[in-house]
Amino acid sequence: MSRRGEQLQNKRARGSRRAAAERNAAPASDAAPTGPGGGPPRWRVWLKRLFLWGGALAVLGLVVLAFAVGFAASSLPDYGTLKATQPGQTIVVRARDGRELVEIGPSFGEWLTYNEIPTNMTNAMVAVEDKRFQSHFGVDPVRLTGAVVEWVTGSRSRIGGTSTITQQLARNLFLNNNRTPDRKAREAVLAMALEWKFSKEQILELYLNKVYFGGGAYGIDSASRKFFSHPASELSVEEAAIIAGLVKAPSSYSPTADVQAAVDRAQVVLKLMQEQGYITADEAQVDVSAVQLKEQAGQNSVRYFTDWVLPQLDIILPETYEPIEVWTTLDVGMQRAATAAIEANTPKGAQGALVSLDRDGAILAMVGGTDYVASNYNRATAALRQPGSAWKLFVYLAALEAGYTPEDRVNDTPVTIGGWSPRNSNGRNVGETDLRTAFAFSINTVAAQLGNEVGFGTVASMARRFGVNSKIDTNPSMVLGASEMRVIEMTQAFAGIAAKGSAVQPYGITKVTSADGAVLYRHEEVNPSPQIPDYVVAGITDLLQAAVQTGTGRAAQIGRPVAGKTGTTSSNKDGWFIGFSSGITTGVWMGRDDAKPVPGLQGGRAPAQAFAAYMRYAVKSRPVEEFDVTLNLPEWQLEPDEEAMFGSPDDYYYIDEQGNMVEPGTRENGPDPFGPDSGRGVNAPPAASEEFLEQATGGALPQNPRPQRDPQRDPPRRPPPQPAIKPADQ
């Protein structure tokens, strides 16, 4: 072997020994792991597989997502259709003179194109709701990542939510507000579809014209008119900040609900606009609290009426979603007077309610409480309260129909009925008095005796005739108003008396029209249905008038004829006054919602004073109407000699001293009562001979006939009253 060959062989041997030495010197832990058979490690295999499968799934997911977005984009309506879509029905409620009372449901202003929308408005909305709006594809990955981090860490540092403006638009147009994974996924797909199909300007135009800003206002123009009384094209930077701040929570940040909350939120919007470069630091220092807000009218007591009347649309109209106008019976001036009367006269800590009806049942005013904002519970139509002595209307109606007259003598004395012993509010009894005085001063023992005499079921039936639908107990104490009633039905009953005894049905809607003026419904007048005879109407009107002139309702006097009745329940828990004048009937109730006593509350005080305060305004433009209290008794209550003087002589017979009917002009002796020229003669035989009458009656006729009763002087004959009840009121 040559020398050069030996050197090369030695060099290779030395390299092999050095490599073996290095391998032997290396730590065991640094040795590269191998798999079975000396292959790569297992974890590297699984990691490689994970990346491969994950990548494949991601690609597949992107393909599916692209397909879903593309399909959704192709299914979306065109831009014109989306502009015309409205989220609900608009209902404008008008007073009897056509003035707008309130607008219910969504309100839409003028549609503003993107170029017509003030730059301050678009900048404010983007700044607070979606600062990367111009760069994302419908879903903002940065916001999604931030939401995940926030969820993990529990932080709440972000101002806005996770949804972009496009996602919010998709939700408003196509979805609901359920916070479920399925809804969020569909929202994201629809948002990307919107971005696919429409430009950023179109999306922002749709959003600003359709987003909800509270108070029924949809779109910036409707919100601007509602809150600032001018179109959105005139919005200032501070007004734009207020509107943009509403989107997060319209009910919480609405200027009409909480001015300070709206101002604080607007300051946040201005700060974000400054940080994102839309306005300077000086522009961000505007005084938002100095913004002139529109005065909100008709949002308090009138809502009691609209809340009562609008559900009736479901009955009188077929199902419709088009905008409508509801023309009502409410008088704006009377409503204001009613609200002021309740607020001024209701005792502290108590509530008050008032219902006023025209002679045909049209509701002129309705107040369901002292403050609708504090409590929207309508005490005029929903609350059931004991009417106290106001219920005596039905007791005395039944008594008058049974034959009593206002002049009839009655006895105020202690009585017991079925173990129940009523007493008068003053604890005394006056003895003999007349019916008019007993009613005027609300004597409980007399009402108990009358109710017992005519029958408690008869009293309940009388109440039913005049529209009382609430449950009526027929226990003896019912005559003093133990059964609970609603203000509107008690007022309805008194209105029936004002309507000459005819049933009256309260109503609040005169007509309903569509947006183009077509009449969809019109109230039809019904023929009055008399419930009691005229003489009973005259008698009860006499009694009701006396209660105001000289009795417990004197505080209700207004300088013209008034008829009415007070009511006060035990322990002063309820106070009532219900009465009528010049064709208007008004009922007033006061008390606490928890039915606790109200010190000093009596029907003849605060309720009667509220009645008078309201009625002075309500009747000021109406002529004075005197009440007809002439008591023309019916034939069945008249004696025969009086009965003979009614009607045509050809239709009646003369009754002789012995009770025989004699045809006119046939008396045996004396002048012809119908005149010498009647042609009937004066010597005709009697209608029946004495012999015939004696045989028919089985005995001789009495020589002195029974004296005839004068119905205007002598009380009707009836069994003595049975013992009676416990009084609870005056």
XYZ file of C-alpha atoms in Angstrom:
730
model
C 0.000 0.000 0.000
C 1.307 3.403 -0.902
C 2.146 5.931 1.699
C -0.768 8.172 0.618
C -3.236 5.270 0.999
C -2.036 4.534 4.501
C -2.509 8.166 5.506
C -6.082 8.220 4.198
C -6.944 4.998 6.032
C -5.503 6.316 9.309
C -7.473 9.574 8.950
C -10.726 7.665 8.518
C -9.984 5.527 11.550
C -9.296 8.563 13.715
C -12.606 10.183 12.591
C -14.545 7.041 13.458
C -12.978 6.839 16.915
C -13.717 10.560 17.564
C -17.373 10.196 16.553
C -17.744 7.124 18.758
C -16.197 8.993 21.669
C -18.577 11.934 21.208
C -21.553 9.607 21.113
C -20.422 7.891 24.251
C -19.882 11.246 26.001
C -23.365 12.721 25.117
C -26.037 12.504 27.865
C -28.657 9.855 27.406
C -31.486 12.418 27.662
C -30.205 14.299 24.583
C -30.329 11.293 22.373
C -32.933 11.717 19.615
C -35.909 9.482 20.368
C -36.934 7.087 17.763
C -40.004 5.127 17.105
C -40.301 1.401 16.778
C -37.838 0.153 14.264
C -35.829 3.403 14.527
C -38.569 5.549 12.795
C -39.762 9.122 13.776
C -41.364 9.640 17.262
C -45.125 8.952 17.661
C -46.084 12.455 18.836
C -44.603 13.930 15.712
C -46.748 11.599 13.669
C -49.963 12.670 15.468
C -49.030 16.333 15.290
C -48.494 16.025 11.567
C -51.814 14.232 11.173
C -53.559 16.928 13.272
C -52.248 19.690 11.067
C -53.190 17.803 7.940
C -56.729 16.972 9.092
C -57.222 20.385 10.689
C -56.163 22.087 7.516
C -58.424 19.873 5.478
C -61.381 20.572 7.774
C -60.648 24.297 7.726
C -60.619 24.288 3.951
C -63.831 22.272 3.921
C -65.381 24.676 6.443
C -64.405 27.648 4.349
C -65.921 25.993 1.302
C -69.154 25.279 3.210
C -69.198 28.815 4.623
C -68.611 30.311 1.200
C -71.418 28.157 -0.188
C -73.746 29.180 2.676
C -72.922 32.871 2.307
C -73.325 32.705 -1.446
C -76.655 30.896 -1.136
C -77.844 33.409 1.478
C -76.740 36.324 -0.691
C -78.664 34.955 -3.663
C -81.742 34.547 -1.467
C -81.691 38.065 -0.039
C -84.361 40.499 -1.247
C -83.234 43.341 -3.439
C -82.404 46.723 -1.958
C -85.760 48.274 -2.799
C -87.631 45.497 -1.007
C -85.480 45.863 2.099
C -86.152 49.614 2.133
C -89.920 49.023 2.038
C -89.944 46.413 4.813
C -91.430 47.665 8.090
C -91.069 45.791 11.396
C -94.604 46.335 12.695
C -97.920 48.175 12.572
C -98.203 51.883 13.325
C -101.338 53.071 15.157
C -102.096 56.771 15.531
C -104.732 57.511 18.177
C -106.677 60.754 17.734
C -108.984 62.744 19.993
C -112.562 63.604 19.053
C -111.349 66.835 17.383
C -108.692 65.017 15.342
C -105.673 65.993 17.409
C -103.077 63.255 17.804
C -103.130 61.756 21.291
C -100.372 59.197 20.944
C -98.657 57.065 18.334
C -98.374 53.402 19.171
C -96.041 50.954 17.505
C -93.173 51.734 15.156
C -92.798 55.259 13.861
C -90.963 55.866 10.590
C -89.603 59.201 9.461
C -88.418 60.256 6.034
C -85.978 57.923 4.269
C -82.562 59.569 3.974
C -80.071 58.405 1.372
C -76.460 57.944 2.378
C -75.501 61.324 0.946
C -78.368 63.029 2.838
C -77.339 61.622 6.214
C -75.193 64.117 8.174
C -71.554 63.062 8.404
C -71.672 63.609 12.173
C -74.388 60.964 12.378
C -72.538 58.297 10.381
C -69.301 59.004 12.241
C -70.982 58.838 15.657
C -72.666 55.537 14.844
C -69.531 53.924 13.451
C -67.435 55.183 16.358
C -69.627 53.695 19.063
C -70.960 50.583 17.326
C -68.339 49.349 14.830
C -65.056 51.251 14.423
C -63.682 48.739 11.849
C -66.881 48.850 9.799
C -65.079 49.956 6.629
C -62.498 47.123 6.755
C -64.285 43.939 7.901
C -66.363 41.553 5.785
C -69.501 41.586 7.962
C -67.936 39.835 10.957
C -65.049 41.454 12.808
C -62.405 38.816 13.778
C -60.782 41.273 16.179
C -64.037 41.805 18.058
C -64.694 38.068 18.131
C -61.221 37.417 19.567
C -61.755 40.164 22.114
C -65.087 38.650 23.085
C -63.442 35.250 23.669
C -60.686 36.811 25.794
C -63.284 38.820 27.715
C -65.312 35.678 28.358
C -62.262 33.804 29.612
C -60.871 36.601 31.787
C -64.186 38.038 32.955
C -63.166 41.527 31.803
C -65.737 44.117 30.702
C -63.451 46.726 29.173
C -65.036 47.071 25.743
C -67.594 49.810 25.083
C -69.609 48.063 22.398
C -70.928 44.574 21.915
C -69.635 41.783 19.681
C -72.011 42.395 16.786
C -70.955 44.621 13.937
C -73.291 47.113 12.304
C -73.877 44.592 9.524
C -74.730 41.859 12.014
C -77.161 44.182 13.807
C -78.820 44.990 10.486
C -79.125 41.283 9.670
C -80.707 40.640 13.054
C -83.147 43.546 12.696
C -84.178 42.537 9.191
C -84.381 38.767 9.425
C -83.913 37.385 12.950
C -84.992 37.812 16.564
C -83.028 38.798 19.665
C -82.525 35.327 21.150
C -78.922 34.944 22.311
C -78.377 31.371 21.136
C -75.389 29.902 19.227
C -77.656 28.942 16.353
C -79.025 32.487 15.996
C -75.532 34.013 16.223
C -74.268 31.654 13.515
C -77.141 32.548 11.180
C -76.588 36.222 11.995
C -72.930 35.941 10.949
C -73.806 34.184 7.683
C -76.463 36.775 6.840
C -74.076 39.614 7.699
C -71.466 38.279 5.293
C -74.186 37.792 2.694
C -75.212 41.430 3.080
C -71.593 42.499 2.649
C -71.363 40.250 -0.439
C -74.468 41.725 -2.084
C -74.476 45.383 -1.005
C -71.923 48.157 -0.653
C -70.821 49.637 2.671
C -72.780 52.796 1.906
C -75.967 50.837 1.215
C -75.577 48.829 4.427
C -75.051 51.951 6.496
C -78.015 53.649 4.814
C -80.273 50.687 5.596
C -79.017 50.532 9.155
C -79.482 54.215 9.988
C -82.969 54.266 8.474
C -84.172 51.101 10.201
C -82.448 50.696 13.567
C -84.666 51.100 16.645
C -83.999 54.115 18.866
C -86.731 53.654 21.470
C -90.156 55.168 21.975
C -91.417 53.470 18.828
C -88.954 55.431 16.640
C -87.299 53.489 13.817
C -84.586 55.286 11.876
C -82.652 58.452 12.627
C -85.250 60.780 11.083
C -88.044 59.425 13.267
C -85.783 59.614 16.331
C -84.719 63.161 15.517
C -88.319 64.324 15.125
C -89.383 62.536 18.281
C -86.593 63.804 20.522
C -85.596 67.128 18.925
C -88.617 68.199 16.811
C -86.671 68.531 13.558
C -85.538 66.272 10.660
C -82.388 64.183 10.919
C -80.788 66.216 8.138
C -80.384 69.040 10.695
C -78.721 66.997 13.436
C -75.875 68.677 15.327
C -72.879 66.730 16.606
C -74.243 66.568 20.158
C -77.695 65.472 18.949
C -76.072 62.827 16.753
C -74.136 61.598 19.796
C -77.373 61.268 21.793
C -79.066 59.282 19.026
C -76.047 57.037 18.422
C -75.877 56.282 22.126
C -79.452 54.972 22.164
C -78.789 51.838 20.109
C -77.151 49.953 22.966
C -80.201 50.233 25.268
C -83.045 52.421 23.925
C -85.210 52.136 27.028
C -82.361 53.005 29.405
C -80.791 55.882 27.488
C -83.921 57.481 26.031
C -84.000 61.245 26.734
C -87.708 61.022 27.505
C -87.111 58.388 30.186
C -83.802 59.524 31.750
C -82.215 62.733 30.496
C -79.052 62.338 32.568
C -78.462 58.795 31.348
C -78.826 59.987 27.755
C -76.343 62.827 28.354
C -73.792 60.533 30.023
C -74.016 58.041 27.166
C -73.612 60.837 24.599
C -70.410 61.950 26.327
C -69.030 58.443 25.836
C -69.865 58.637 22.121
C -68.138 62.003 21.762
C -65.021 60.651 23.468
C -64.879 57.712 21.056
C -65.344 60.037 18.083
C -62.384 62.102 19.291
C -60.192 59.027 19.848
C -60.938 57.766 16.329
C -60.236 61.145 14.751
C -63.735 62.123 13.675
C -63.838 65.305 15.802
C -61.297 67.484 17.575
C -60.853 67.772 21.316
C -62.680 71.103 21.284
C -65.642 69.635 19.394
C -65.824 66.824 21.940
C -66.384 69.331 24.751
C -69.886 70.394 23.618
C -72.538 70.737 26.322
C -74.866 67.857 25.541
C -77.111 68.716 28.500
C -78.047 71.997 26.770
C -79.750 70.171 23.880
C -83.402 71.222 23.559
C -85.557 68.122 23.843
C -89.071 67.954 22.445
C -91.794 68.268 25.067
C -93.551 64.932 25.361
C -97.308 65.489 25.369
C -100.010 62.941 25.976
C -97.728 60.430 27.617
C -99.329 60.426 31.053
C -102.998 60.191 31.941
C -104.236 59.811 28.371
C -102.425 56.471 28.238
C -104.969 55.036 30.662
C -107.577 55.642 27.986
C -105.489 54.398 25.056
C -104.481 51.265 26.978
C -108.187 50.536 27.526
C -109.403 51.320 24.030
C -106.720 49.827 21.757
C -107.247 46.144 22.685
C -110.781 46.560 21.328
C -109.296 46.749 17.827
C -108.789 42.985 17.957
C -112.567 42.623 18.157
C -113.842 45.300 15.788
C -111.232 44.912 13.012
C -110.112 41.990 10.876
C -106.438 41.100 11.205
C -104.362 43.773 9.526
C -100.774 44.986 9.653
C -101.184 48.198 7.698
C -100.867 51.563 9.472
C -104.187 52.760 10.883
C -105.647 55.805 12.608
C -108.060 55.370 15.505
C -110.488 58.249 16.042
C -111.749 58.310 19.616
C -114.320 60.077 21.790
C -111.782 61.602 24.177
C -111.964 65.373 24.665
C -108.465 66.806 25.183
C -109.632 69.731 27.317
C -111.814 67.545 29.510
C -108.993 65.041 29.908
C -106.706 67.779 31.163
C -109.386 69.052 33.533
C -110.002 65.523 34.829
C -106.281 64.933 35.393
C -105.939 68.225 37.250
C -109.022 67.502 39.386
C -107.684 64.104 40.471
C -104.168 65.389 41.133
C -105.416 68.377 43.154
C -107.993 66.596 45.314
C -106.712 63.065 45.914
C -105.475 62.698 49.518
C -101.754 62.152 49.991
C -100.778 58.491 49.720
C -104.052 57.595 47.965
C -104.992 57.006 44.346
C -107.831 58.466 42.312
C -109.820 57.515 39.229
C -112.373 59.298 37.065
C -114.611 58.311 34.162
C -116.804 60.808 32.312
C -119.489 59.778 29.813
C -121.592 61.745 27.365
C -125.312 61.035 27.219
C -124.806 58.344 24.529
C -121.990 56.552 26.399
C -119.057 58.245 24.630
C -116.079 58.474 26.996
C -115.054 62.114 27.305
C -112.302 61.665 29.898
C -110.657 58.785 31.740
C -108.072 58.929 34.510
C -106.884 55.628 35.967
C -104.495 56.966 38.615
C -102.542 59.966 39.803
C -99.482 59.199 37.622
C -99.335 56.809 34.652
C -95.537 56.751 34.613
C -95.420 55.660 38.257
C -98.249 53.131 37.841
C -100.071 52.218 34.623
C -102.713 50.178 36.489
C -106.079 51.529 35.364
C -108.229 51.924 38.462
C -111.089 53.312 36.390
C -111.645 50.116 34.414
C -109.845 47.302 36.234
C -109.972 47.914 40.003
C -112.817 46.326 41.973
C -113.798 48.393 45.021
C -116.839 48.571 47.304
C -119.121 51.440 46.191
C -120.630 52.066 49.613
C -123.815 54.136 49.591
C -123.464 54.909 45.879
C -124.984 51.437 45.515
C -128.209 52.705 47.102
C -129.131 53.955 43.650
C -130.316 50.449 42.822
C -132.079 49.942 46.167
C -134.167 53.066 45.720
C -134.803 52.322 42.041
C -136.313 48.987 43.037
C -138.360 50.665 45.773
C -139.692 53.348 43.418
C -140.612 50.714 40.854
C -142.434 48.801 43.596
C -144.655 51.817 44.326
C -142.809 54.183 46.656
C -142.679 57.914 45.977
C -140.184 60.494 47.268
C -142.827 61.860 49.701
C -143.675 58.493 51.230
C -143.093 58.248 54.953
C -140.489 55.784 56.199
C -139.153 55.039 59.652
C -135.488 55.355 60.610
C -135.286 52.905 63.470
C -132.878 50.147 64.540
C -133.545 46.957 62.592
C -132.084 43.475 62.260
C -132.232 41.315 59.154
C -131.041 37.736 59.342
C -128.856 38.526 62.333
C -127.385 41.615 60.661
C -128.072 44.985 62.289
C -127.053 48.060 60.300
C -126.426 51.399 61.920
C -126.204 54.923 60.576
C -122.868 56.660 60.198
C -123.715 59.168 62.934
C -124.944 56.429 65.265
C -128.420 58.007 65.634
C -131.920 57.378 64.324
C -134.324 60.179 63.414
C -137.550 58.203 63.479
C -140.197 58.996 60.903
C -139.015 60.829 57.786
C -139.716 60.807 54.070
C -137.963 58.828 51.350
C -136.292 61.913 49.875
C -134.622 62.841 53.158
C -133.554 59.256 53.840
C -131.806 59.140 50.465
C -130.308 62.626 50.648
C -128.707 61.904 54.014
C -127.915 58.282 53.136
C -129.740 56.712 56.089
C -128.608 53.111 56.211
C -131.458 51.615 58.231
C -134.041 52.837 55.728
C -132.050 51.411 52.794
C -131.865 48.098 54.647
C -135.628 48.032 55.194
C -136.328 48.906 51.565
C -133.955 46.246 50.272
C -135.498 43.656 52.548
C -138.990 44.626 51.424
C -138.428 44.592 47.646
C -135.975 41.674 47.814
C -132.205 41.617 47.541
C -132.414 39.687 44.290
C -134.611 42.457 42.885
C -131.948 45.039 43.775
C -129.268 42.932 42.069
C -131.475 42.553 39.007
C -131.922 46.325 38.849
C -128.139 46.777 38.806
C -127.836 44.239 35.981
C -130.352 46.223 33.916
C -128.021 49.218 33.950
C -124.862 47.401 32.906
C -123.299 46.196 36.172
C -121.525 42.947 35.289
C -119.413 42.388 38.394
C -120.384 39.698 40.875
C -123.216 40.785 43.186
C -123.797 39.109 46.541
C -127.431 38.981 47.656
C -126.723 38.970 51.368
C -128.548 41.712 53.305
C -125.413 43.872 53.513
C -125.455 44.212 49.722
C -127.827 47.190 50.074
C -124.930 49.222 51.511
C -122.517 48.403 48.697
C -120.700 45.347 50.031
C -120.157 43.929 46.511
C -117.087 45.222 44.675
C -117.635 47.255 41.503
C -115.613 49.049 38.834
C -115.746 52.807 38.453
C -116.715 52.582 34.795
C -119.713 50.322 35.390
C -121.061 52.402 38.279
C -120.713 55.513 36.118
C -122.443 53.649 33.299
C -125.404 52.911 35.580
C -125.800 56.553 36.633
C -125.520 57.568 32.966
C -128.549 55.381 32.343
C -130.567 57.543 34.732
C -129.304 60.689 32.988
C -130.475 59.091 29.712
C -134.076 58.932 30.985
C -133.809 55.350 32.148
C -132.270 53.851 29.005
C -129.309 51.494 29.039
C -126.008 53.183 28.118
C -122.971 51.358 26.783
C -119.601 53.137 27.197
C -117.489 53.318 24.041
C -114.273 55.046 23.054
C -113.791 54.523 19.293
C -115.838 56.430 16.722
C -114.057 55.167 13.609
C -110.877 53.522 12.330
C -109.272 54.521 9.047
C -106.371 53.197 6.984
C -103.371 55.270 5.979
C -105.134 56.334 2.761
C -108.283 57.423 4.622
C -110.496 54.401 3.933
C -112.957 53.749 6.773
C -112.356 50.295 8.244
C -114.818 50.638 11.139
C -117.464 53.119 12.245
C -119.347 53.134 15.540
C -123.055 52.644 15.026
C -125.582 54.250 17.323
C -128.013 51.862 18.948
C -131.597 52.619 19.810
C -131.927 53.324 23.536
C -133.494 50.512 25.506
C -135.652 51.790 28.408
C -134.971 49.859 31.598
C -137.422 51.578 33.957
C -140.670 53.569 33.542
C -140.635 57.351 33.305
C -142.130 57.822 36.763
C -139.256 55.839 38.297
C -136.739 58.007 36.399
C -138.433 61.135 37.733
C -138.480 59.761 41.266
C -134.820 58.724 41.388
C -133.729 61.988 39.742
C -135.634 63.828 42.458
C -133.763 61.847 45.104
C -130.345 62.268 43.432
C -130.881 66.010 43.080
C -131.845 66.290 46.746
C -128.627 64.479 47.743
C -126.614 67.274 46.105
C -128.836 70.185 47.126
C -129.298 69.357 50.779
C -127.650 66.013 51.520
C -124.208 64.421 51.636
C -123.207 65.584 48.136
C -123.374 69.341 48.667
C -119.676 69.736 47.744
C -120.569 68.631 44.202
C -122.636 71.739 43.458
C -121.474 73.660 40.365
C -124.039 76.423 39.985
C -126.441 74.441 37.801
C -128.653 71.377 38.411
C -126.636 68.353 39.516
C -127.923 64.939 40.550
C -125.630 62.442 42.231
C -124.768 60.211 45.149
C -121.860 59.864 47.554
C -120.344 56.631 48.764
C -117.954 55.929 51.648
C -116.998 52.464 52.815
C -116.200 51.388 56.369
C -113.042 52.838 57.935
C -112.820 55.362 55.065
C -111.188 52.890 52.678
C -113.077 54.129 49.615
C -114.674 57.425 48.681
C -117.053 57.836 45.741
C -119.116 60.486 44.062
C -121.096 59.787 40.896
C -123.426 62.300 39.330
C -124.637 64.017 36.172
C -125.454 67.450 34.816
C -126.224 68.815 31.332
C -125.924 65.385 29.746
C -122.488 64.501 31.203
C -122.154 61.753 33.811
C -118.959 61.510 35.851
C -117.813 58.999 38.428
C -114.949 59.623 40.848
C -113.278 57.116 43.189
C -110.441 57.590 45.662
C -108.630 55.203 47.971
C -105.435 53.217 48.467
C -104.423 50.289 46.282
C -103.790 48.195 49.389
C -107.284 49.029 50.715
C -105.943 50.596 53.894
C -107.973 53.394 55.517
C -107.435 56.957 54.302
C -107.953 59.400 57.182
C -110.776 61.837 56.479
C -111.762 60.253 53.171
C -115.503 60.542 52.549
C -117.443 60.554 49.310
C -118.898 63.956 50.119
C -115.469 65.548 50.470
C -112.497 64.924 48.148
C -114.375 62.867 45.493
C -117.262 65.357 45.377
C -114.797 68.249 45.179
C -112.921 66.577 42.308
C -116.259 65.990 40.561
C -117.165 69.668 40.877
C -113.744 70.873 39.724
C -113.952 68.733 36.604
C -117.632 69.307 35.820
C -117.342 73.102 35.951
C -115.058 72.829 32.931
C -116.879 69.942 31.246
C -120.316 71.628 31.101
C -119.229 75.240 30.617
C -120.119 75.215 26.913
C -123.376 73.311 27.339
C -126.803 74.791 28.021
C -128.238 74.455 31.518
C -130.691 71.558 31.712
C -133.350 71.413 34.395
C -134.305 67.978 35.646
C -137.790 66.638 35.047
C -138.906 65.377 38.461
C -142.651 65.494 37.809
C -144.007 62.261 39.194
C -146.690 61.075 36.739
C -147.746 57.816 38.339
C -148.817 54.931 36.099
C -152.415 53.811 35.823
C -151.925 50.813 38.094
C -151.037 53.190 40.912
C -154.050 55.481 40.354
C -157.545 55.161 41.881
C -160.482 54.526 39.480
C -161.941 58.036 39.739
C -158.599 59.520 38.664
C -158.132 56.873 36.027
C -161.426 57.896 34.398
C -160.027 61.319 33.592
C -157.280 60.005 31.294
C -157.544 59.476 27.553
C -160.432 59.869 25.155
C -163.991 59.621 26.586
C -164.748 56.987 23.970
C -162.125 54.693 25.516
C -163.239 54.939 29.139
C -166.257 54.177 31.301
C -167.654 56.202 34.130
C -167.498 54.558 37.555
C -170.552 55.275 39.706
C -170.619 55.515 43.496
C -171.199 51.782 43.795
C -168.231 50.860 41.620
C -170.241 50.014 38.511
C -168.870 50.933 35.105
C -171.349 53.111 33.226
C -170.936 54.039 29.592
C -170.469 57.815 29.227
C -173.709 59.723 28.911
C -175.924 57.021 30.523
C -176.227 58.223 34.127
C -179.760 57.984 35.560
C -179.684 61.354 37.272
C -177.642 64.510 36.928
C -176.033 66.227 34.018
C -174.111 64.339 31.403
C -170.453 64.572 32.455
C -169.469 64.726 28.795
C -171.737 67.666 27.947
C -175.357 68.149 26.874
C -174.497 67.627 23.222
C -172.827 64.286 23.601
C -175.950 62.522 22.257
C -175.628 59.756 24.788
C -178.595 60.570 27.027
C -178.702 60.860 30.803
C -181.394 58.379 31.778
C -179.933 55.105 30.617
C -180.073 52.209 33.104
C -177.019 51.447 35.225
C -174.420 49.040 33.960
C -175.549 46.457 36.548
C -178.572 46.458 38.868
C -178.201 46.320 42.627
C -180.062 43.013 42.664
C -177.566 41.509 40.234
C -174.607 42.793 42.189
C -176.041 41.491 45.481
C -176.504 38.033 44.006
C -173.053 38.109 42.457
C -171.302 39.133 45.663
C -173.370 37.033 48.011
C -174.525 39.911 50.155
C -175.803 43.467 50.265
C -173.604 46.267 48.964
C -172.019 48.499 51.611
C -173.852 51.743 52.147
C -170.653 53.744 52.626
C -167.963 52.890 50.076
C -164.282 52.771 51.141
C -162.649 56.193 50.914
C -160.333 56.503 47.947
C -156.554 56.919 48.473
C -154.816 60.053 47.303
C -151.536 58.776 45.757
C -149.884 62.174 46.143
C -150.653 62.316 49.869
C -151.005 58.790 51.197
C -148.135 56.277 51.060
C -148.663 53.004 49.200
C -149.973 50.209 51.347
C -147.469 47.438 51.823
C -146.418 44.994 54.517
C -144.382 46.473 57.380
C -140.615 46.294 56.803
C -138.631 43.483 58.291
C -135.599 44.102 60.469
C -132.378 45.052 58.655
C -128.481 45.568 58.215
C -125.080 47.037 59.275
C -124.143 50.359 57.657
C -120.704 50.993 56.379
C -120.958 54.382 54.877
C -122.656 57.607 54.309
